[in-house]
Amino acid sequence: MSAKMSVLLSAKAADEKWGKNALVTFEADSAVVHLTEENVLPAIQRAGRKLDAQGIKNVELVGEGWDLECIWAFVQGHRNAKPGNEVSWNGLSDTDEAELQARLMATNWVRDIINQSAEVVRPSQLASRAGELIKSLAPEHVTYKIIKGNDLLDEGWNGIHTVGRGSERSPAMLRLDYNPTGNADAPVHTCVVGKGITFDSGGYSMKPSAGMTAMKADMGGSALATGALALAIARGTNKRIKLILCCAENMVSGRAFKLGDIITYKNGKTVEVLNTDAEGRLVLADGLIYASSQNPELIIDCATLTGAAKNALGNDYHALFSFDHGLAQKALMAASDENEGLWPLPLAEQHRGMMPSNFADLSNISQGDFMPGASTAAAFLSYFVDDYQNGWMHIDASGTYRKSANDKWAAGATGMGVRTLANILCDHEQD
């Protein structure tokens, strides 16, 4: 269906001829969304998903009730991974229109780059495209550098190099500096670190085929981190923020890392590899070491890190880990303000002792029965943050990508979390 369909909101229940509690009904060239629930935003998102699923690709939101959040909810449901969907609207204030366009800019970039194949989004391309996006938003305030291949070894970034050396596509590290102060010596307020595994075969601890189908999305943490900074800049954040993306492809070859290998990190920590499919934490360690060296007030890392977090929370929440309870509460409030899912999982000192190694300071996986895999993964990362008990939080991005559609989301990337993280980047500066 190519003709534009008008979509209206109604507080009245649908006529019984449409079925009990019908959400959407149709009249000539228009559709009516019946909002009889107390929480209208999820219902509007479901309506957007329903219209897309019925092949209604070009819609105009008309009539009363279409405020910023309602339009946003509809667009999130109506969008899918293929081009061609169009939604138009009128009547927003200049401020709300600017906010909506900023959200669309940031989340569309995130969703598009995650949905693209690993043949298109290679490690160096992920780094350069992220740098180009942020540079385009504030060219006079952004500088960045990409370190690739064996140059990583020259600078001591052994984790990224180790994970990526088995691929023909060179691993890369993006170091981006957003500094709107105009002062080259201004302190860094926040460092945001992203996991950028552009494809994860599992390495020699190889995933089964069904577990590999969504692994083009294993760079979702880097996409989330980049999109959040983009939205924070659009919202006017004026603090110095550094973005560090740790990008690699985890493949099998004669050069690939193996079980039993030991990685020596720049901070002196040694790690025994007991599972090559626990590679995200190995690249993030480099990013966190660099972030700590910048002495920021806040370090946030984002990663599609564990299946354990997804098993706990599904696709509707990102998992939050932090030893800093005040920071965790601010993050949860930010998610609530932005109508996004974020939920805390445990992280305590005891988890730091669950990754023993006979040959190194620690191993890259927890060992024993009924191990809390998401918590121990977060605990692993803490070894690479100088002051891990204060000003550091880890987001295990469980809701970044959906392998199949549901009644609110199309299959593919969601863009969830961009608003929450941007909120944190903007709000924390006022503390």
Coordinates of C-alpha atoms in Angstrom, one line a residue:
M1 CA 0.0 0.0 0.0
S2 CA 1.7 3.3 -1.2
A3 CA -1.1 5.9 -0.5
K4 CA -0.6 8.0 2.7
M5 CA -3.0 6.9 5.5
S6 CA -4.1 9.3 8.2
V7 CA -3.8 8.0 11.8
L8 CA -5.9 9.5 14.5
L9 CA -6.0 8.9 18.3
S10 CA -9.2 8.3 20.2
A11 CA -10.0 7.7 23.8
K12 CA -13.1 5.8 22.9
A13 CA -13.3 2.0 22.6
A14 CA -13.6 0.5 19.2
D15 CA -17.0 -0.7 17.9
E16 CA -17.6 -4.3 18.8
K17 CA -17.7 -5.2 15.1
W18 CA -13.9 -4.9 15.2
G19 CA -13.5 -7.4 18.0
K20 CA -13.2 -7.1 21.7
N21 CA -10.6 -4.4 22.8
A22 CA -9.5 -3.7 19.2
L23 CA -6.5 -1.4 19.2
V24 CA -6.8 -0.1 15.6
T25 CA -9.8 0.3 13.4
F26 CA -10.1 1.7 9.9
E27 CA -12.3 4.2 8.2
A28 CA -11.9 4.8 4.4
D29 CA -8.3 6.2 4.1
S30 CA -7.7 6.6 7.8
A31 CA -6.9 4.5 10.9
V32 CA -8.0 5.1 14.4
V33 CA -5.9 4.1 17.5
H34 CA -8.2 3.4 20.4
L35 CA -6.4 4.3 23.7
T36 CA -8.4 2.7 26.4
E37 CA -5.4 1.7 28.5
E38 CA -4.0 3.8 31.3
N39 CA -0.5 3.7 29.8
V40 CA -1.0 5.0 26.3
L41 CA 2.6 5.0 25.0
P42 CA 3.0 1.2 24.7
A43 CA -0.4 1.0 23.0
I44 CA 0.6 3.6 20.5
Q45 CA 3.9 1.8 19.8
R46 CA 1.9 -1.4 19.3
A47 CA -0.4 0.4 16.9
G48 CA 2.6 1.6 14.8
R49 CA 3.9 -2.0 14.7
K50 CA 0.5 -3.3 13.7
L51 CA 0.2 -0.9 10.8
D52 CA 3.7 -1.7 9.5
A53 CA 2.9 -5.4 9.7
Q54 CA -0.2 -4.8 7.6
G55 CA 1.9 -3.2 4.9
I56 CA 0.8 0.4 5.7
K57 CA 4.1 2.2 5.1
N58 CA 3.2 5.8 4.6
V59 CA 1.2 7.5 7.3
E60 CA 0.4 11.0 8.6
L61 CA -0.4 11.5 12.2
V62 CA -3.4 13.9 12.4
G63 CA -5.9 15.2 14.9
E64 CA -5.5 15.9 18.6
G65 CA -3.2 14.2 21.1
W66 CA -0.1 13.7 19.0
D67 CA 2.5 15.2 21.3
L68 CA 6.2 14.6 21.3
E69 CA 6.1 11.3 23.2
C70 CA 3.2 9.9 21.3
I71 CA 4.8 10.6 18.0
W72 CA 8.0 9.0 19.2
A73 CA 6.2 5.9 20.4
F74 CA 4.4 5.4 17.1
V75 CA 7.6 5.9 15.0
Q76 CA 9.4 3.3 17.2
G77 CA 6.7 0.7 16.5
H78 CA 6.3 1.6 12.8
R79 CA 9.9 1.5 11.8
N80 CA 11.5 -1.7 10.5
A81 CA 14.9 -2.8 9.2
K82 CA 13.9 -2.2 5.5
P83 CA 13.7 1.3 3.9
G84 CA 10.5 2.8 2.7
N85 CA 8.5 3.6 5.8
E86 CA 7.5 7.3 6.2
V87 CA 5.7 9.0 9.0
S88 CA 4.7 12.7 8.9
W89 CA 3.2 15.0 11.5
N90 CA 2.5 18.6 12.3
G91 CA 1.8 20.8 15.3
L92 CA 4.9 20.4 17.5
S93 CA 6.5 23.4 19.1
D94 CA 10.0 24.3 17.7
T95 CA 11.6 22.9 20.9
D96 CA 9.7 19.6 20.7
E97 CA 10.4 19.2 17.0
A98 CA 14.1 19.8 17.6
E99 CA 14.1 17.1 20.3
L100 CA 12.3 14.7 18.1
Q101 CA 14.6 15.2 15.2
A102 CA 17.6 14.8 17.5
R103 CA 16.2 11.5 18.8
L104 CA 15.5 10.3 15.2
M105 CA 19.0 11.3 14.0
A106 CA 20.7 9.4 16.8
T107 CA 18.6 6.3 17.0
N108 CA 18.2 5.9 13.3
W109 CA 22.0 5.9 13.0
V110 CA 22.3 3.3 15.7
R111 CA 19.6 1.0 14.3
D112 CA 20.9 1.3 10.8
I113 CA 24.5 0.5 11.6
I114 CA 23.6 -2.5 13.8
N115 CA 21.2 -3.9 11.2
Q116 CA 23.9 -3.8 8.5
S117 CA 25.9 -6.9 7.8
A118 CA 29.4 -7.6 9.1
E119 CA 30.6 -7.4 5.5
V120 CA 29.6 -3.7 5.5
V121 CA 30.4 -2.8 9.1
R122 CA 34.0 -3.9 9.6
P123 CA 36.0 -2.9 12.7
S124 CA 37.8 0.1 11.0
Q125 CA 34.5 1.2 9.3
L126 CA 32.7 1.1 12.6
A127 CA 35.3 3.3 14.1
S128 CA 35.4 5.8 11.2
R129 CA 31.7 6.0 10.8
A130 CA 31.2 6.7 14.5
G131 CA 33.9 9.4 14.3
E132 CA 32.4 11.0 11.2
L133 CA 28.9 11.1 12.8
I134 CA 30.1 12.9 15.9
K135 CA 32.4 15.2 14.0
S136 CA 29.5 16.2 11.7
L137 CA 27.5 17.4 14.7
A138 CA 30.2 19.7 16.2
P139 CA 33.1 19.9 13.7
E140 CA 34.9 22.6 15.6
H141 CA 34.8 20.7 18.9
V142 CA 35.6 17.2 17.8
T143 CA 38.9 15.5 17.1
Y144 CA 39.5 11.8 16.8
K145 CA 42.2 9.2 16.1
I146 CA 41.8 5.6 15.0
I147 CA 44.6 3.1 15.9
K148 CA 44.5 0.0 13.7
G149 CA 46.3 -3.4 13.3
N150 CA 49.8 -3.7 14.7
D151 CA 49.8 -0.1 15.7
L152 CA 47.6 -1.3 18.6
L153 CA 50.5 -3.4 19.8
D154 CA 52.9 -0.4 19.6
E155 CA 50.6 1.5 22.0
G156 CA 50.0 -1.6 24.3
W157 CA 46.4 -2.3 23.4
N158 CA 46.9 -6.0 23.6
G159 CA 43.3 -7.0 24.3
I160 CA 41.8 -5.5 21.1
H161 CA 44.7 -6.8 19.0
T162 CA 44.5 -10.3 20.5
V163 CA 40.8 -10.7 19.8
G164 CA 41.0 -9.2 16.3
R165 CA 44.2 -10.7 15.0
G166 CA 42.4 -13.9 13.7
S167 CA 40.5 -11.9 11.2
E168 CA 41.6 -10.5 7.8
R169 CA 39.9 -7.3 8.9
S170 CA 42.2 -5.3 11.2
P171 CA 41.0 -4.5 14.7
A172 CA 40.7 -0.8 15.6
M173 CA 40.4 1.6 18.5
L174 CA 38.6 4.9 18.2
R175 CA 39.6 7.6 20.6
L176 CA 37.3 10.6 20.1
D177 CA 37.4 13.9 22.1
Y178 CA 34.4 16.1 22.2
N179 CA 35.6 19.3 23.8
P180 CA 33.2 22.2 23.6
T181 CA 35.1 24.2 26.2
G182 CA 37.7 25.6 23.8
N183 CA 40.4 24.7 26.4
A184 CA 42.8 22.0 25.4
D185 CA 43.6 21.5 29.1
A186 CA 40.0 21.2 30.3
P187 CA 39.3 18.2 32.5
V188 CA 37.5 15.3 30.9
H189 CA 34.1 14.9 32.5
T190 CA 33.0 11.6 31.1
C191 CA 34.5 8.7 29.1
V192 CA 32.1 6.4 27.3
V193 CA 33.5 3.1 26.2
G194 CA 31.8 0.8 23.7
K195 CA 32.3 -2.9 22.7
G196 CA 32.6 -3.1 19.0
I197 CA 32.7 -6.7 18.0
T198 CA 31.5 -6.4 14.4
F199 CA 31.1 -10.2 14.1
D200 CA 31.5 -12.8 16.8
S201 CA 31.9 -16.4 15.7
G202 CA 33.0 -17.3 19.2
G203 CA 36.5 -18.0 18.0
Y204 CA 37.7 -21.5 18.8
S205 CA 35.0 -21.7 21.5
M206 CA 32.7 -21.5 18.5
K207 CA 29.1 -20.7 18.7
P208 CA 26.4 -23.0 17.2
S209 CA 24.9 -21.6 14.0
A210 CA 21.7 -20.5 15.7
G211 CA 23.7 -18.5 18.2
M212 CA 25.7 -16.8 15.5
T213 CA 22.9 -15.4 13.4
A214 CA 22.6 -12.2 15.3
M215 CA 26.3 -11.7 15.9
K216 CA 26.6 -8.8 13.4
A217 CA 24.9 -6.9 16.3
D218 CA 27.7 -7.6 18.8
M219 CA 28.9 -4.1 18.1
G220 CA 25.7 -2.8 19.6
G221 CA 27.5 -1.3 22.6
S222 CA 29.6 0.9 20.4
A223 CA 26.6 1.9 18.4
L224 CA 24.7 2.8 21.6
A225 CA 27.6 4.8 23.0
T226 CA 28.0 6.7 19.8
G227 CA 24.3 7.4 19.4
A228 CA 24.0 8.6 23.0
L229 CA 26.9 11.0 22.6
A230 CA 25.3 12.3 19.4
L231 CA 22.0 12.9 21.2
A232 CA 23.7 14.5 24.2
I233 CA 25.5 16.9 21.8
A234 CA 22.2 17.7 20.1
R235 CA 20.6 18.4 23.5
G236 CA 23.4 20.9 24.2
T237 CA 25.8 19.1 26.7
N238 CA 28.7 21.4 27.3
K239 CA 31.1 19.1 29.1
R240 CA 34.2 17.5 27.7
I241 CA 33.4 13.8 26.8
K242 CA 35.6 11.2 25.3
L243 CA 34.3 8.3 23.3
I244 CA 36.4 5.1 23.1
L245 CA 35.3 2.3 20.8
C246 CA 37.1 -1.1 21.0
C247 CA 36.5 -2.7 17.6
A248 CA 37.4 -6.2 16.3
E249 CA 36.1 -9.2 14.5
N250 CA 36.3 -12.5 16.5
M251 CA 37.2 -15.1 13.9
V252 CA 38.9 -18.5 13.5
S253 CA 42.2 -18.8 11.7
G254 CA 45.8 -19.8 12.2
R255 CA 46.4 -16.4 13.7
A256 CA 43.4 -16.5 16.1
F257 CA 43.9 -16.5 19.8
K258 CA 43.4 -19.8 21.6
L259 CA 42.4 -21.2 25.0
G260 CA 45.3 -21.0 27.4
D261 CA 46.7 -17.8 25.9
I262 CA 47.7 -15.2 28.4
I263 CA 47.1 -11.5 27.7
T264 CA 49.2 -8.9 29.5
Y265 CA 47.4 -5.6 29.7
K266 CA 48.8 -2.1 29.8
N267 CA 47.9 -1.8 33.5
G268 CA 50.0 -4.9 34.3
K269 CA 47.1 -7.3 34.7
T270 CA 47.4 -10.7 33.1
V271 CA 44.4 -12.7 31.9
E272 CA 44.2 -16.3 30.9
V273 CA 41.8 -17.1 28.1
L274 CA 39.6 -20.0 29.0
N275 CA 36.9 -19.2 26.5
T276 CA 37.4 -17.3 23.3
D277 CA 33.7 -16.5 23.2
A278 CA 34.1 -14.3 26.2
E279 CA 36.0 -11.8 24.0
G280 CA 34.0 -8.6 24.6
R281 CA 35.4 -8.1 28.0
L282 CA 38.9 -8.6 26.6
V283 CA 38.6 -5.6 24.2
L284 CA 36.7 -3.4 26.7
A285 CA 39.6 -3.8 29.2
D286 CA 41.8 -1.7 26.9
G287 CA 39.1 0.9 26.5
L288 CA 38.6 1.1 30.3
I289 CA 42.4 1.4 30.9
Y290 CA 42.5 4.3 28.5
A291 CA 39.4 5.9 30.0
S292 CA 40.9 5.7 33.5
S293 CA 44.1 7.4 32.3
Q294 CA 42.0 10.4 31.3
N295 CA 41.0 10.9 35.0
P296 CA 37.3 11.6 34.2
E297 CA 34.6 12.1 36.8
L298 CA 32.5 9.4 35.2
I299 CA 33.2 6.2 33.2
I300 CA 30.4 4.4 31.4
D301 CA 30.9 1.3 29.3
C302 CA 28.3 -0.2 27.0
A303 CA 28.4 -3.8 25.7
T304 CA 26.3 -6.6 24.4
L305 CA 28.4 -8.6 26.8
T306 CA 26.6 -11.7 28.1
G307 CA 23.8 -14.1 27.4
A308 CA 23.3 -14.3 31.1
A309 CA 21.9 -10.7 31.2
K310 CA 19.6 -11.4 28.3
N311 CA 18.4 -14.6 30.0
A312 CA 17.6 -12.6 33.1
L313 CA 16.0 -9.6 31.5
G314 CA 15.0 -10.5 28.0
N315 CA 15.0 -7.8 25.3
D316 CA 13.0 -5.2 27.2
Y317 CA 15.7 -4.0 29.6
H318 CA 19.3 -3.2 29.6
A319 CA 21.2 -4.6 32.6
L320 CA 22.9 -2.1 34.9
F321 CA 26.0 -2.8 37.1
S322 CA 27.8 -0.5 39.4
F323 CA 29.5 -0.4 42.8
D324 CA 28.5 3.3 42.9
H325 CA 24.9 3.1 44.2
G326 CA 24.3 6.8 43.9
L327 CA 25.3 6.7 40.2
A328 CA 23.1 3.6 39.7
Q329 CA 20.1 5.4 41.1
K330 CA 20.7 8.4 38.8
A331 CA 20.9 6.0 35.8
L332 CA 17.6 4.3 36.8
M333 CA 15.9 7.7 37.2
A334 CA 17.2 8.7 33.7
A335 CA 15.7 5.5 32.2
S336 CA 12.4 6.3 33.9
D337 CA 12.4 9.8 32.6
E338 CA 13.1 8.6 29.1
N339 CA 10.6 5.7 29.2
E340 CA 13.3 3.1 28.5
G341 CA 14.1 -0.2 30.2
L342 CA 17.1 -0.4 32.6
W343 CA 17.3 -2.8 35.5
P344 CA 20.1 -3.4 38.1
L345 CA 21.7 -6.8 38.5
P346 CA 24.1 -7.6 41.4
L347 CA 27.7 -6.5 41.5
A348 CA 29.7 -7.0 44.7
E349 CA 33.3 -7.7 45.8
Q350 CA 32.6 -11.4 46.0
H351 CA 32.1 -11.5 42.2
R352 CA 35.7 -10.3 41.7
G353 CA 37.0 -13.5 43.1
M354 CA 35.1 -15.9 40.9
M355 CA 37.6 -15.8 37.9
P356 CA 40.7 -17.6 39.2
S357 CA 43.6 -18.7 37.1
N358 CA 46.5 -21.0 37.8
F359 CA 48.7 -19.0 35.3
A360 CA 47.6 -15.4 35.4
D361 CA 46.0 -12.8 37.7
L362 CA 42.6 -13.9 36.5
S363 CA 40.8 -15.8 33.8
N364 CA 38.2 -14.4 31.4
I365 CA 35.3 -16.5 32.6
S366 CA 33.9 -17.5 36.0
Q367 CA 34.3 -21.1 37.0
G368 CA 32.0 -23.4 39.0
D369 CA 28.4 -24.4 39.1
F370 CA 25.6 -21.8 38.9
M371 CA 28.0 -18.9 38.3
P372 CA 26.3 -15.4 37.9
G373 CA 27.8 -14.9 34.5
A374 CA 26.6 -11.3 33.9
S375 CA 27.8 -10.2 37.4
T376 CA 31.2 -11.9 37.0
A377 CA 31.6 -10.3 33.5
A378 CA 31.1 -6.9 35.1
A379 CA 33.4 -7.8 37.9
F380 CA 36.1 -8.7 35.3
L381 CA 35.8 -5.2 33.9
S382 CA 36.3 -3.6 37.3
Y383 CA 40.0 -4.8 37.3
F384 CA 40.6 -2.3 34.5
V385 CA 39.0 0.8 36.1
D386 CA 41.3 2.6 38.5
D387 CA 38.6 3.6 41.0
Y388 CA 36.0 1.0 40.2
Q389 CA 33.9 1.7 43.3
N390 CA 33.2 5.3 42.3
G391 CA 32.0 6.9 39.1
W392 CA 31.9 3.8 37.0
M393 CA 28.9 1.9 35.6
H394 CA 28.6 -0.9 33.1
I395 CA 25.6 -1.4 30.8
D396 CA 25.1 -5.0 29.5
A397 CA 22.9 -4.0 26.6
S398 CA 20.4 -6.8 26.5
G399 CA 17.7 -4.9 24.6
T400 CA 19.9 -3.7 21.7
Y401 CA 18.7 -6.2 19.1
R402 CA 15.8 -8.5 18.6
K403 CA 16.1 -11.7 16.5
S404 CA 12.4 -11.7 15.9
A405 CA 9.6 -9.1 16.0
N406 CA 7.0 -8.8 18.7
D407 CA 3.9 -6.6 19.1
K408 CA 6.1 -3.4 19.8
W409 CA 9.3 -3.9 17.9
A410 CA 10.3 -5.1 14.4
A411 CA 13.1 -7.6 14.2
G412 CA 16.5 -6.1 14.4
A413 CA 18.0 -3.2 16.3
T414 CA 15.9 -1.1 18.6
G415 CA 17.9 2.0 19.5
M416 CA 16.9 1.4 23.1
G417 CA 19.1 3.1 25.6
V418 CA 20.3 6.0 23.5
R419 CA 17.9 8.4 25.3
T420 CA 18.8 7.1 28.7
L421 CA 22.6 7.4 28.2
A422 CA 22.2 10.8 26.6
N423 CA 20.2 11.9 29.7
I424 CA 23.0 10.7 32.0
L425 CA 25.6 12.5 29.9
C426 CA 23.6 15.7 30.1
D427 CA 22.3 15.5 33.6
H428 CA 25.4 14.4 35.4
E429 CA 27.2 17.6 34.4
Q430 CA 24.9 19.6 36.7
D431 CA 25.7 17.6 39.9

